[in-house]
Short mmCIF file of C-alpha atoms in Angstrom, two decimals:
data_model
loop_
_atom_site.label_atom_id
_atom_site.label_comp_id
_atom_site.label_asym_id
_atom_site.label_seq_id
_atom_site.Cartn_x
_atom_site.Cartn_y
_atom_site.Cartn_z
CA VAL Q 1 10.41 4.10 -18.96
CA ASP Q 2 12.55 1.76 -16.89
CA PHE Q 3 9.86 0.72 -14.42
CA ILE Q 4 6.42 1.60 -13.13
CA ILE Q 5 5.50 2.05 -9.48
CA PRO Q 6 2.30 -0.04 -9.09
CA THR Q 7 0.53 2.18 -6.56
CA GLY Q 8 -2.93 1.68 -8.07
CA LEU Q 9 -2.51 -2.08 -7.97
CA ALA Q 10 -1.39 -1.87 -4.34
CA VAL Q 11 -4.65 -0.02 -3.57
CA GLN Q 12 -6.66 -2.71 -5.35
CA ASN Q 13 -4.76 -5.43 -3.47
CA LEU Q 14 -5.49 -3.77 -0.14
CA ARG Q 15 -9.18 -3.42 -0.99
CA THR Q 16 -9.40 -7.24 -1.09
CA ALA Q 17 -8.71 -7.36 2.65
CA THR Q 18 -10.23 -4.23 4.18
CA LYS Q 19 -13.30 -2.05 3.95
CA GLU Q 20 -11.29 1.01 5.01
CA VAL Q 21 -11.76 3.93 2.64
CA LEU Q 22 -8.45 4.57 0.90
CA THR Q 23 -9.50 7.66 -1.06
CA ARG Q 24 -10.90 11.06 -0.12
CA ASP Q 25 -13.11 11.56 -3.16
CA THR Q 26 -12.76 8.32 -5.14
CA TYR Q 27 -9.72 9.78 -6.93
CA HIS Q 28 -7.24 11.14 -4.38
CA LEU Q 29 -5.68 8.94 -1.72
CA SER Q 30 -6.65 9.48 1.91
CA PHE Q 31 -4.17 11.46 3.97
CA SER Q 32 -3.30 8.61 6.32
CA GLY Q 33 -3.85 5.07 5.04
CA GLY Q 34 -3.91 5.73 1.31
CA ARG Q 35 -0.80 7.86 1.24
CA TYR Q 36 0.98 5.50 3.62
CA LEU Q 37 0.30 2.62 1.21
CA ALA Q 38 1.54 4.68 -1.74
CA GLY Q 39 4.67 5.62 0.21
CA LEU Q 40 5.40 1.99 1.04
CA THR Q 41 4.99 1.00 -2.59
CA PHE Q 42 7.17 3.85 -3.85
CA PHE Q 43 9.87 3.22 -1.24
CA SER Q 44 10.12 -0.50 -1.92
CA LYS Q 45 10.08 -0.21 -5.71
CA VAL Q 46 12.65 2.60 -5.92
CA THR Q 47 15.08 1.25 -3.30
CA GLY Q 48 14.53 -2.47 -3.87
CA MET Q 49 14.34 -2.89 -0.10
CA SER Q 50 11.92 -5.19 1.68
CA LEU Q 51 9.08 -3.70 3.70
CA ASN Q 52 9.54 -6.25 6.49
CA ASP Q 53 11.67 -3.89 8.56
CA VAL Q 54 9.50 -0.78 8.17
CA VAL Q 55 8.17 0.11 11.61
CA TRP Q 56 7.07 3.75 11.25
CA THR Q 57 3.41 4.45 10.66
CA PRO Q 58 1.27 7.57 10.89
CA GLU Q 59 -0.61 7.90 14.19
CA GLU Q 60 -3.91 7.21 12.40
CA VAL Q 61 -2.74 3.84 11.05
CA ASP Q 62 -3.09 0.78 13.29
CA GLU Q 63 -0.91 -2.34 13.26
CA VAL Q 64 -3.40 -4.46 11.33
CA PHE Q 65 -3.65 -1.89 8.54
CA ARG Q 66 0.15 -1.48 8.51
CA GLU Q 67 0.70 -5.19 7.95
CA LEU Q 68 -2.00 -5.40 5.26
CA ALA Q 69 -0.52 -2.35 3.51
CA LYS Q 70 2.91 -3.98 3.50
CA GLN Q 71 1.42 -7.15 2.01
CA ALA Q 72 -0.48 -5.15 -0.62
CA ALA Q 73 2.55 -3.12 -1.68
CA SER Q 74 4.85 -6.14 -1.77
CA ALA Q 75 2.37 -8.18 -3.81
CA ALA Q 76 1.93 -5.33 -6.31
CA ILE Q 77 5.68 -5.11 -6.82
CA GLU Q 78 6.14 -8.88 -7.05
CA ASP Q 79 3.39 -9.36 -9.65
CA PRO Q 80 2.20 -6.11 -11.24
CA SER Q 81 0.01 -7.99 -13.73
CA LYS Q 82 -2.84 -9.00 -11.39
CA ILE Q 83 -4.77 -8.15 -8.25
CA THR Q 84 -3.68 -10.29 -5.31
CA GLU Q 85 -6.23 -11.48 -2.74
CA LEU Q 86 -4.65 -10.74 0.63
CA LYS Q 87 -4.94 -12.93 3.71
CA LYS Q 88 -6.43 -11.02 6.63
#
């Protein structure tokens, strides 16, 4: 294995800053916010690109959640060894 995509850690990071439910049944990611977060994490890890320029979001995702999701994904990729407390 060359690298791991830290999606679970990104979820845990985001949970430090929001009460939004990120899963449908405690196991599977929600269709909007949870999957958006996973997509951001996957995209950034695989391409090596920054999430700063990502502007697309699903209709159900607001700007505040988008920015927190970007922070959560970036923090998970930067330090996959610990949960990062996000600033709201």
